[in-house]
Each structure stands twice: as C-alpha cells, then as structure tokens.
Short mmCIF file of C-alpha atoms and ligand atoms in Angstrom, two decimals:
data_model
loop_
_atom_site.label_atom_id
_atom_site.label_comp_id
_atom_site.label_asym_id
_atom_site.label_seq_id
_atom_site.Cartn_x
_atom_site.Cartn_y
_atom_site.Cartn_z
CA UNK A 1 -18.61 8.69 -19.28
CA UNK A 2 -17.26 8.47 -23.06
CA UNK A 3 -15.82 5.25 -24.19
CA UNK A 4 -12.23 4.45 -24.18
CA UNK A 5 -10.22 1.48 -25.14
CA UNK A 6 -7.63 1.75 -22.79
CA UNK A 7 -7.25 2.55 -19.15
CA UNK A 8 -4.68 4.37 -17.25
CA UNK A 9 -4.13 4.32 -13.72
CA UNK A 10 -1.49 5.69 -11.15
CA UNK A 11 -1.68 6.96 -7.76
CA UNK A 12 0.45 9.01 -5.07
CA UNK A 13 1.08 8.38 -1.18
CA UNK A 14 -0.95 11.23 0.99
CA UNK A 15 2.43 11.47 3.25
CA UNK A 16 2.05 15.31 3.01
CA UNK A 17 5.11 17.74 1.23
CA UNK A 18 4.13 17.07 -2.30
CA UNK A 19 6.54 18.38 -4.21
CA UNK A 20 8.15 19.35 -7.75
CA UNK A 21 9.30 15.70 -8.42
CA UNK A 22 5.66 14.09 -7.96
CA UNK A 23 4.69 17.13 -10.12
CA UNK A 24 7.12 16.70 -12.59
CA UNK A 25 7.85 13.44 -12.52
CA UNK A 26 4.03 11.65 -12.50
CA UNK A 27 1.24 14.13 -11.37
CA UNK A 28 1.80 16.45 -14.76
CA UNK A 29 0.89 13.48 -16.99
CA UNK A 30 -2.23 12.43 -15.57
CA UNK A 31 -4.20 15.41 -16.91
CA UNK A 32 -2.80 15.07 -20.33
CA UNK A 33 -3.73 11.09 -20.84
CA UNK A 34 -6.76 11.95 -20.25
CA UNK A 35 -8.45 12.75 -23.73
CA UNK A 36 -6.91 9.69 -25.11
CA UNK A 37 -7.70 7.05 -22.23
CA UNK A 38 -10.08 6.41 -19.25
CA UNK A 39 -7.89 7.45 -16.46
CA UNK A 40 -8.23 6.25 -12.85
CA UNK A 41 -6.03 8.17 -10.32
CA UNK A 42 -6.11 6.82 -6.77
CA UNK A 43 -4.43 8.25 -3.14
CA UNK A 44 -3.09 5.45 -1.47
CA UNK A 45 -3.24 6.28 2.00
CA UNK A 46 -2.81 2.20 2.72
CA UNK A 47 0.26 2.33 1.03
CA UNK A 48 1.10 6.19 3.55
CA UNK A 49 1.31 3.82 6.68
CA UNK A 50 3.52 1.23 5.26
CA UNK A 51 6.71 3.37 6.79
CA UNK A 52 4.78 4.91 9.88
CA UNK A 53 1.35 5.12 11.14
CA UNK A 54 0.14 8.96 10.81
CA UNK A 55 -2.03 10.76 13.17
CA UNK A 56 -5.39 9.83 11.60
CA UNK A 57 -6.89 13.90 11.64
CA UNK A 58 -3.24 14.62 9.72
CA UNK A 59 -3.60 11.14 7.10
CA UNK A 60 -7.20 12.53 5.91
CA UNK A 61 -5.92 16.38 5.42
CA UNK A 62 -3.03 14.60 3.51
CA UNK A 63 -5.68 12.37 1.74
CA UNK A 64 -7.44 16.38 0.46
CA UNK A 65 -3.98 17.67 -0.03
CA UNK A 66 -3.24 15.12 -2.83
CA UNK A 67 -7.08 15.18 -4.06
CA UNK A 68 -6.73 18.95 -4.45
CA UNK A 69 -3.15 18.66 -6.57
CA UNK A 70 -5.42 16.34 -8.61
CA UNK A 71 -7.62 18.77 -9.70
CA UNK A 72 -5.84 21.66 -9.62
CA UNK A 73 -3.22 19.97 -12.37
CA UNK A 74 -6.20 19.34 -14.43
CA UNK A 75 -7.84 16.22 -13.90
CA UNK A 76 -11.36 16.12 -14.45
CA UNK A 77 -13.26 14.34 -11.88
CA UNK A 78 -16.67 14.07 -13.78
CA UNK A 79 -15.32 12.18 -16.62
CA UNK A 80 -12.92 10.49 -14.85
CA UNK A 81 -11.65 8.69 -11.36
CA UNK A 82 -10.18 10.09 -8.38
CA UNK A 83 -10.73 8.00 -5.15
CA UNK A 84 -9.05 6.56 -2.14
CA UNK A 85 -7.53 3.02 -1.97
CA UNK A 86 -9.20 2.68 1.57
CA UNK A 87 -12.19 3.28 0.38
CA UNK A 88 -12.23 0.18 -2.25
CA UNK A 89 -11.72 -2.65 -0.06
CA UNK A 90 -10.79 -5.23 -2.92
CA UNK A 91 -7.20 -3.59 -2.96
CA UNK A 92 -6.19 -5.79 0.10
CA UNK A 93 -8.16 -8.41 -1.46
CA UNK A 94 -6.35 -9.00 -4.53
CA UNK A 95 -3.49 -8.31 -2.50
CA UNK A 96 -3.65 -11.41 -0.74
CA UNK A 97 -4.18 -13.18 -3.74
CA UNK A 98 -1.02 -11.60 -5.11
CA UNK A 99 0.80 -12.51 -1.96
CA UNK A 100 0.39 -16.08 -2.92
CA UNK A 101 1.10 -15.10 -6.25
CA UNK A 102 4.90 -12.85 -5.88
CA UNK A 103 7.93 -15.37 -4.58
CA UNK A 104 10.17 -13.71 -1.86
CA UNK A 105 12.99 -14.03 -4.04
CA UNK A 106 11.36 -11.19 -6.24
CA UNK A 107 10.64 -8.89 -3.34
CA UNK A 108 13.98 -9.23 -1.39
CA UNK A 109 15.41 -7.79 -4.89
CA UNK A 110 13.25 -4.45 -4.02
CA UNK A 111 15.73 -1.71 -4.01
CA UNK A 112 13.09 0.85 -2.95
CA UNK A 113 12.81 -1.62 -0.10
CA UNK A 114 16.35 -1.47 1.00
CA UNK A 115 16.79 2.19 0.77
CA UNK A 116 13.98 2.42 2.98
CA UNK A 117 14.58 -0.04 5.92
CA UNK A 118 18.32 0.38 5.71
CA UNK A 119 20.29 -1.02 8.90
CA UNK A 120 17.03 -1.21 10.28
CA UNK A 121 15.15 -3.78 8.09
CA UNK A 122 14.26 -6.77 11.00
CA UNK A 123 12.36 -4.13 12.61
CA UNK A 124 10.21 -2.03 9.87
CA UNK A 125 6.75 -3.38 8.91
CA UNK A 126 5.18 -6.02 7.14
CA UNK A 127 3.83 -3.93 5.31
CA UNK A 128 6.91 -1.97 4.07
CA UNK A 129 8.18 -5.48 2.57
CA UNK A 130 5.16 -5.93 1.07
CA UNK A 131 4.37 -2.27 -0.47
CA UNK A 132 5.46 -3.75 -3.99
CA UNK A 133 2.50 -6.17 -3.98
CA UNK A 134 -0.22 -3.67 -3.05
CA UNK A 135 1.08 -1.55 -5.74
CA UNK A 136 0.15 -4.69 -8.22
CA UNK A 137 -2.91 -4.85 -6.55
CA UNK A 138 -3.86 -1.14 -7.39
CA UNK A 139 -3.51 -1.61 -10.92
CA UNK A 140 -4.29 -4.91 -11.77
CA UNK A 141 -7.90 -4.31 -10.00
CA UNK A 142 -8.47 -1.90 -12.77
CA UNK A 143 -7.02 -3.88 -15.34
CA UNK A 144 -5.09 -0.93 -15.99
CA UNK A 145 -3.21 -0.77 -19.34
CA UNK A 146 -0.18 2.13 -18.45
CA UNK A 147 0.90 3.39 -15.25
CA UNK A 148 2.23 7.22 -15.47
CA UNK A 149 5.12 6.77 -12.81
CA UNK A 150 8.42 8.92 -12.12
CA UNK A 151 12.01 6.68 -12.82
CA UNK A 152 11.84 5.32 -9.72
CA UNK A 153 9.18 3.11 -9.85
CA UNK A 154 10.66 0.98 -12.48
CA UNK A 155 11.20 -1.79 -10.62
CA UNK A 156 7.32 -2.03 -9.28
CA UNK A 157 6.54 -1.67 -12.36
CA UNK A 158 8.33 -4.81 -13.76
CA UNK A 159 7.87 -6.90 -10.50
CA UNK A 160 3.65 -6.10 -11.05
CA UNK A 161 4.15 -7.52 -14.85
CA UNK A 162 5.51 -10.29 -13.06
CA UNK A 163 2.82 -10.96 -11.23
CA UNK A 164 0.33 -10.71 -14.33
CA UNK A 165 2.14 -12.77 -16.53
CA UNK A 166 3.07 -15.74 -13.24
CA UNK A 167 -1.15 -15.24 -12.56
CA UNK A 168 -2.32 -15.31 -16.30
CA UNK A 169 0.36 -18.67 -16.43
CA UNK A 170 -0.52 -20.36 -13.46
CA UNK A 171 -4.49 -20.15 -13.62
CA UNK A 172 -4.14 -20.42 -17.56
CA UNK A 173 -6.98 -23.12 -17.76
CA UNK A 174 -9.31 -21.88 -15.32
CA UNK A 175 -8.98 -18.96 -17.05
CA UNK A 176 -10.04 -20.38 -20.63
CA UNK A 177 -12.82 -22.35 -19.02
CA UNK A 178 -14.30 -19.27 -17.08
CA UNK A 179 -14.47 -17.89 -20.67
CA UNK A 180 -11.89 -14.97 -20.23
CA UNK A 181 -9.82 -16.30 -23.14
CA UNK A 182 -5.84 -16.68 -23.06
CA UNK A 183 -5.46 -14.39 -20.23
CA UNK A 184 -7.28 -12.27 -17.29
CA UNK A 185 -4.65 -9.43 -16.88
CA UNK A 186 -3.54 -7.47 -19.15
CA UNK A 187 0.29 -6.63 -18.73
CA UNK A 188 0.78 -3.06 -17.50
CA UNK A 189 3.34 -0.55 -19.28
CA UNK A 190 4.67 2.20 -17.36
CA UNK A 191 5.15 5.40 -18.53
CA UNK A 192 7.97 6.87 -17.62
CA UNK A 193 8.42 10.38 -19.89
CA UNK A 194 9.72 13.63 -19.72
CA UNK A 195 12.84 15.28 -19.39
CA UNK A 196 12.30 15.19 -15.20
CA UNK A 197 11.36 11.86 -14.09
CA UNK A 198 13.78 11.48 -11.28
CA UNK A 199 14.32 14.91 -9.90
CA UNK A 200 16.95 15.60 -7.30
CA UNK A 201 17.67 17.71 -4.09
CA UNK A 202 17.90 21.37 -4.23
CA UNK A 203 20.74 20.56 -1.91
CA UNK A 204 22.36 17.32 -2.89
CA UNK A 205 22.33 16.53 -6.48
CA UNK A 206 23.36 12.92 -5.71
CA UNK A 207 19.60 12.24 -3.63
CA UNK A 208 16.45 12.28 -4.88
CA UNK A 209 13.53 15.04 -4.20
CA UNK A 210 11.50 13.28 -1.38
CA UNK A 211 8.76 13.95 0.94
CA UNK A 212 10.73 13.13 3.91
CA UNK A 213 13.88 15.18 3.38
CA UNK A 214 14.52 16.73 6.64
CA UNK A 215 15.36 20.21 4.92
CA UNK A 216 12.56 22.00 3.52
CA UNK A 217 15.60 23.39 1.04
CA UNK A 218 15.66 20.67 -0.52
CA UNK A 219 12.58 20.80 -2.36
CA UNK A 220 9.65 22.44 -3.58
CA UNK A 221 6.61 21.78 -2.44
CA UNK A 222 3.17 22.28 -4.22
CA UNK A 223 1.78 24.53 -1.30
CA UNK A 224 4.80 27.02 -1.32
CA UNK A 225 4.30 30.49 -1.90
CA UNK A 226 6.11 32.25 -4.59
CA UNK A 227 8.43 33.98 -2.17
CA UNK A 228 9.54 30.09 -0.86
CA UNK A 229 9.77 29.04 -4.42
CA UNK A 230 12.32 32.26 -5.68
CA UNK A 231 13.99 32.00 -2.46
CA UNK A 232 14.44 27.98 -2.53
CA UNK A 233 15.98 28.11 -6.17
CA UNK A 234 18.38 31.33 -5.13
CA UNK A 235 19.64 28.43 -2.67
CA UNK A 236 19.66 25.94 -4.35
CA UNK A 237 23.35 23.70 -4.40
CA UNK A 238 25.47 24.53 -7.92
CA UNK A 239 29.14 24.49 -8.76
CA UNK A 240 31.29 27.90 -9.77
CA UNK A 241 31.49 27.00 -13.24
CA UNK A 242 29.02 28.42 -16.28
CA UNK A 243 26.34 25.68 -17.23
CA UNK A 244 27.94 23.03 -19.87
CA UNK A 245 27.37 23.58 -23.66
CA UNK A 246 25.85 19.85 -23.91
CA UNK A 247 24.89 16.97 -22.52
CA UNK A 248 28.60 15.22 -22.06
CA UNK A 249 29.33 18.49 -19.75
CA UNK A 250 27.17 17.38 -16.98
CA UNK A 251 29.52 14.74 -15.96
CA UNK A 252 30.23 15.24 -12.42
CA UNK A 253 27.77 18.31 -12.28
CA UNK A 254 24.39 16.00 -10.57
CA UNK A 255 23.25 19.60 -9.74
CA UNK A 256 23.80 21.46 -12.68
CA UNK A 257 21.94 18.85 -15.11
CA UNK A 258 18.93 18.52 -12.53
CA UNK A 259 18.38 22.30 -12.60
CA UNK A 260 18.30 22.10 -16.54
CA UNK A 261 16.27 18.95 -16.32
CA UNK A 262 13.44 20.19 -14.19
CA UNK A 263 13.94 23.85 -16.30
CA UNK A 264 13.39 21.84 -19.11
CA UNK A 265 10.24 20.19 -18.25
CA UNK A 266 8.84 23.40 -16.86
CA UNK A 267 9.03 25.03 -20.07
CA UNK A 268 8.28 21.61 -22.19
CA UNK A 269 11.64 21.77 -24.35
CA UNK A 270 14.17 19.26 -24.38
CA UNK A 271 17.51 19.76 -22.26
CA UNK A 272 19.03 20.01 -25.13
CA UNK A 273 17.26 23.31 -26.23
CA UNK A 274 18.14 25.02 -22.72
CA UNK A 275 21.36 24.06 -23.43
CA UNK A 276 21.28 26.15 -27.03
CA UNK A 277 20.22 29.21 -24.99
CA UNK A 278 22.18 28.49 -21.30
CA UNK A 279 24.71 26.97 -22.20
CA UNK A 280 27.87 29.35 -20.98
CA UNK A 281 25.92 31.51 -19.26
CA UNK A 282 26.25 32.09 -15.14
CA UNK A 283 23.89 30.05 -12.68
CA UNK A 284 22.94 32.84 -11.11
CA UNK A 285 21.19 34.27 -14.51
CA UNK A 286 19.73 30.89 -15.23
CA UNK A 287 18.55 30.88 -11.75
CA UNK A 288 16.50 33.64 -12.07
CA UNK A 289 14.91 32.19 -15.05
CA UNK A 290 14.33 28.95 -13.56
CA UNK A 291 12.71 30.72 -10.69
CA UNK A 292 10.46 32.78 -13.13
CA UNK A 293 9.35 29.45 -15.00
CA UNK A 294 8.75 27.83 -11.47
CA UNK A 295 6.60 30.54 -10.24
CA UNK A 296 4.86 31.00 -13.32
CA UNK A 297 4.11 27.51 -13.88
CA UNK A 298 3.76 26.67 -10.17
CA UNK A 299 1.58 29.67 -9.04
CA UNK A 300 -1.44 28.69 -10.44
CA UNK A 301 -1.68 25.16 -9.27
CA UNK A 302 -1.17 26.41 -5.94
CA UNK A 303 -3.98 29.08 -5.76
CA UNK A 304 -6.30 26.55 -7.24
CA UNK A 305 -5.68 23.71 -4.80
CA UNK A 306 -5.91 26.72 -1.81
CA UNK A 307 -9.25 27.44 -3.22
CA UNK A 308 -10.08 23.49 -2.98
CA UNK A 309 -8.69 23.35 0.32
CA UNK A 310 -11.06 25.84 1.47
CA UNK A 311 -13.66 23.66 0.79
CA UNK A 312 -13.31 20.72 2.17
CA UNK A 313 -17.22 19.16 1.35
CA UNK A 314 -16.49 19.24 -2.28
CA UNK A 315 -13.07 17.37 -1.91
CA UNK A 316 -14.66 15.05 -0.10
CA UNK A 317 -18.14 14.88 -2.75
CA UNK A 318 -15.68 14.07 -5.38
CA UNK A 319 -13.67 11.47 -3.72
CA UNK A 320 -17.14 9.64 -2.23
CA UNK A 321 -18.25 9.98 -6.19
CA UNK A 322 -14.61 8.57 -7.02
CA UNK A 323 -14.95 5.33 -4.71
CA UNK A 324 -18.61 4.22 -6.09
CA UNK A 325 -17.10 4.40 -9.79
CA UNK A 326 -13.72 2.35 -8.70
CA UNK A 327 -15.93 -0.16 -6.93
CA UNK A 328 -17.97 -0.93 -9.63
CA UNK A 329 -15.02 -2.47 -11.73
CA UNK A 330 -13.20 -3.38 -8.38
CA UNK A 331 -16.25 -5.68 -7.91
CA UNK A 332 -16.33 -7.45 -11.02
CA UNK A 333 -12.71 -7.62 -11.10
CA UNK A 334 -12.78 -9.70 -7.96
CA UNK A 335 -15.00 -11.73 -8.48
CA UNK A 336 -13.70 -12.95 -12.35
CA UNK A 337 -10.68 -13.77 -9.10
CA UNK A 338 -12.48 -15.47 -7.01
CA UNK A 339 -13.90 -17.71 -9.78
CA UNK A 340 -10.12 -18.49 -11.25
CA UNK A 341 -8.72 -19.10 -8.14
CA UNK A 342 -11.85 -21.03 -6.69
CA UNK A 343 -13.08 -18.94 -3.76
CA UNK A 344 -16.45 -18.74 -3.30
CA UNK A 345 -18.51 -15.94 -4.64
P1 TYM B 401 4.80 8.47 -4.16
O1 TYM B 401 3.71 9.24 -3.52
O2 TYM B 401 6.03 8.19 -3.39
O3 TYM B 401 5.22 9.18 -5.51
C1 TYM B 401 4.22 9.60 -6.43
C2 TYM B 401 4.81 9.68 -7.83
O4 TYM B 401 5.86 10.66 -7.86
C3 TYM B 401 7.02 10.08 -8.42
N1 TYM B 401 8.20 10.69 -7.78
C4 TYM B 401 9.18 11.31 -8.45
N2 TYM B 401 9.35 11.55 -9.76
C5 TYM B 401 10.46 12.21 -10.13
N3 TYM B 401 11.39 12.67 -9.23
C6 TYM B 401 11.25 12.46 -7.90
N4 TYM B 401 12.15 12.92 -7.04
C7 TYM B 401 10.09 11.74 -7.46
N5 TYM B 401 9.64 11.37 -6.23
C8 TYM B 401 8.49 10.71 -6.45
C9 TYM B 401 6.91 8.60 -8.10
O5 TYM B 401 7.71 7.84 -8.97
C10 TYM B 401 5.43 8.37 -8.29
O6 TYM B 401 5.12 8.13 -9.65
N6 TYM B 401 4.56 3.67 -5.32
C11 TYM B 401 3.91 4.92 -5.71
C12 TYM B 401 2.49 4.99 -5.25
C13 TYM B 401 1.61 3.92 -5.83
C14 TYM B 401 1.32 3.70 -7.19
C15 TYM B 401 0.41 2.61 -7.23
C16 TYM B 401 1.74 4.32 -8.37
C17 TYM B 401 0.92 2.98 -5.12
N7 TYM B 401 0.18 2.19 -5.96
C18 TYM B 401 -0.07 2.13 -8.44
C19 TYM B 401 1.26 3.82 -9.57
C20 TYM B 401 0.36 2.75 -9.60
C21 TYM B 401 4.77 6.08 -5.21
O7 TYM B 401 5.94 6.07 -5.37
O8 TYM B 401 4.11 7.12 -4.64
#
C-alpha cells in the first residue's frame, strides 16, 4: 500500500434502498480522497440494527449491496479499505470505553436521536441512544483524520471531537508517560462538500431523502433502472412557477432549489451556474435534463454494482481482505487503550 499522511474514514448503514442522497451527499467523495489520503470505508451493519433487528439472510445481501456501491463509485479495494464493522470486534470495544467517556447530557442533545424515536423514545433500543458513540468508535479506531459525511451528520461529528478532545484531556498523563506525546487521538474533521449534502424528497421538499421513506417516489435508489429513474423525476413534487433567476428566489420553493441542488452536483457546477442557464425556464424542460444527467451519471454505477452482485465470492474476497487490513490498526489502536486507561493487555 503507498504511504499517506493522513487517513480518511466514513461508512454507510447496510439498511437496503441506497439512494441519490448517500450518493450525493457522502458515497461520491470517497473515491475522489483517495489519491490524496489512505481511505478506510466501512458498512456498519452494527450500527443497521440500532432501529430494528433485520432478517439476518436480508442484513448480509444489504452488507454486498453497499460493498458493491463501493466499488462501483470507484473505490479501489487493493490499495485501500472496505470492510464490515462486525467483522472488527474492537468497534464495541472502544465503544465501551467511549461510553464511559460521552456524558448523557451530550447524547440527550442528539437531534438525529429524537427524530428517530419520536413519541416513542422509552421504548426504542439501547442501542439507538447510543448510535452516536459507536459512530466515535468507528473513527477514532482508525485514528481517522476527516470523515466524508452528508449535512446531517454534523452533530456526530462534533459530539465524536468531543469525545477525543474529553479522552486526550482526561488520560493526558498516562498518555505522556505511555510515550504517545500530548495526545492519542487526533481530532476528526468532517467533510461536508458539495452542492447536495442534504438532499430532499422527490415528494416533500421539506423531508430529507431516506432509506425508510415509505414511497419509493420519493427517492432514487442506486439499483433503479433508467426507466424508474426518468419516470421518478417526471414525478417528482414542483410548484407552477419557472425556476428562480438566483439563489434569493428559492425562498419558499424547498423543491425547486433541491432539484437544482442535486442537478448541480450531478453535473459538478455550482447552483449558481444552473441558475445562468435554467433560470426562467419551465420545470418540465429542466426535468428532462435533470433526468438525462441522472441517467447518464447514474447508469453506469448501477450496471457495475449488478455485475458485482452477480458475484457474490468476490464481494465477499474483498470484504474478508478488508477486515484483516482494519484489524491490524484496530489492534494496535486498542491496545495503546487499554494501556491509557489501565486494562490489561
Ligand atoms: P447512513 O447509511 O444513514 O448514511 C450514509 C451517508 O449518507 C449521508 N446521507 C445523506 N446525504 C445527503 N442527503 C441525504 N438525504 C442523505 N441521507 C444520508 C449521511 O450523512 C452519511 O454520510 N451515521 C452514518 C453511518 C456511520 C458513519 C460512521 C459515518 C456510522 N459510523 C463513521 C461516518 C463515520 C450514517 O448516517 O449512515
């Protein structure tokens, strides 16, 4: 493997219906860190059973599904990482730690948390409440120094620097005097970029593209066929008016500026530019448009991960390849832990 200073790492939940915001939003950017960084990208299936348990048969095709998109987008799995969090049992490990670690006052300020138990939150899991700390977990293990996320993740992202810099504070002379200097983690930036990094609902510009949408309409997934894709934008939700001349005209149009958004990052100009050339112009021309860049941008990532599908054995090859690599600096990570924070080794 060539030598890089820096390390990236990110990962995505194997809950099936990938879709254009994942894309968009995270899974476009791996491929392209990697000629500047060593990039780690993991599927967190223990992080796919926080909100439900999945049949097990339906978890591991998810588990492919996500390895596939992987590849397919472009990440190379010889030079670098692509494995499964179950796999690399220090991820609970360090977890724990980290439990002892994050204070309950930072975690009941999730919002992610909230939207997702709702009325219901005496009754969802554990592990739901404690999704946030995993998530530190995942890329602290690695020592990771950015995390390619979509907007959403924000707020992980600042509660995991919390949890570096409260660790690095609190075991600041075991630290020194286990030789690892002023600090043992470094403190994680995320990278949130684009012009799509919270995409909405084909349906609702006020919600956000999700896996669990009940309405297939309201997204696009990575798996659809071109037809679904053309047919999905033709519906999607829009207002009567032209599109807006600039920016300030989106006010009170959610649908109209996510169209232009994701249009945008399809084509890699700036909103601004689609503006120059849409701007005025009737939705149903600029849907057709969108709908060519989405096919022609989409199409081939979907034939390739088909192909990969096909062949189960070499998804699997690459992920068993994956794990040994992670473990190797999940190991040493751990125990550097154990020896701050006096366990045994
Ligand atoms: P997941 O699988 O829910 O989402 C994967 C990535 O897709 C982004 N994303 C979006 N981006 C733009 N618009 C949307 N509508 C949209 N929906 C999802 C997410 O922000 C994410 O970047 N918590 C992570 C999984 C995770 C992780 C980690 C990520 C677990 N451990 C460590 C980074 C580092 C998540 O949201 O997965």
């Amino acid at each position: 493997m060539a030598q890089y200073e820096k390390r990236v790492f990110s990962g995505v939940q194997p809950t099936g219906n990938l879709h254009l915001g994942n894309y968009l939003g995270a899974i476009k950017r791996f491929a392209d860190l990697q000629s500047s960084y060593e990039c780690i990208y993991c599927i967190v299936d223990m992080h796919a059973v926080t909100a439900r348990w999945t049949d097990p048969t339906e978890l591991r095709t998810h588990v492919r599904e996500v390895a596939a998109a992987y590849i397919a987008t472009g990440i190379n799995p010889k030079e670098h990482v692509i494995f499964v969090q179950s796999q690399v049992a220090e991820h609970a490990e360090l977890a724990w730690v980290f439990n002892c670690v994050a204070r309950m006052g930072w975690l009941n300020r999730m919002t992610q948390f909230k939207d997702k138990a709702g009325k219901n939150s005496e009754n969802v899991s554990v592990g739901l409440f404690d999704y946030p700390v995993l998530m530190a977990a995942d890329i602290l293990l690695y020592r990771a120094h950015y995390v390619p996320v979509g907007e959403v993740q924000k707020q992980h992202m600042e509660l995991t620097r919390d949890i570096a810099q409260k660790f690095n504070i609190d075991w600041a002379d075991s630290i020194a005097a286990h030789g690892f200097g002023e600090a043992y983690f470094p403190i994680p930036e995320a990278l949130i970029q684009g012009e799509a990094t919270r995409v909405m609902s084909l349906r609702d510009g006020a919600k956000k593209m999700s896996k669990s949408d009940l309405s297939d309409y309201s997204r696009i997934n990575l798996t659809d066929s071109v037809d679904a894709i053309r047919q999905k934008i033709r519906k999607a939700k829009t207002d009567p008016e032209p599109l807006p001349l600039d920016h300030k005209g989106f006010a009170g149009r959610p649908e109209a500026e996510n169209l232009v958004s994701i249009f945008a990052a399809l084509t890699q100009t700036s909103v601004d530019d689609v503006l120059k050339e849409y701007g005025g112009t009737q939705f149903s021309a600029f849907k057709a448009a969108l709908a060519d860049a989405a096919v022609e941008h989409l199409a081939p990532i979907n034939a390739e991960m088909r192909r990969l599908l096909a062949d189960p054995a070499y998804i699997d090859d690459v992920l068993q390849n994956g794990a040994e690599k992670a473990k190797v600096i999940a190991a040493e990570t751990m125990r550097a832990v154990r020896d701050i924070v006096g366990f045994r080794n």
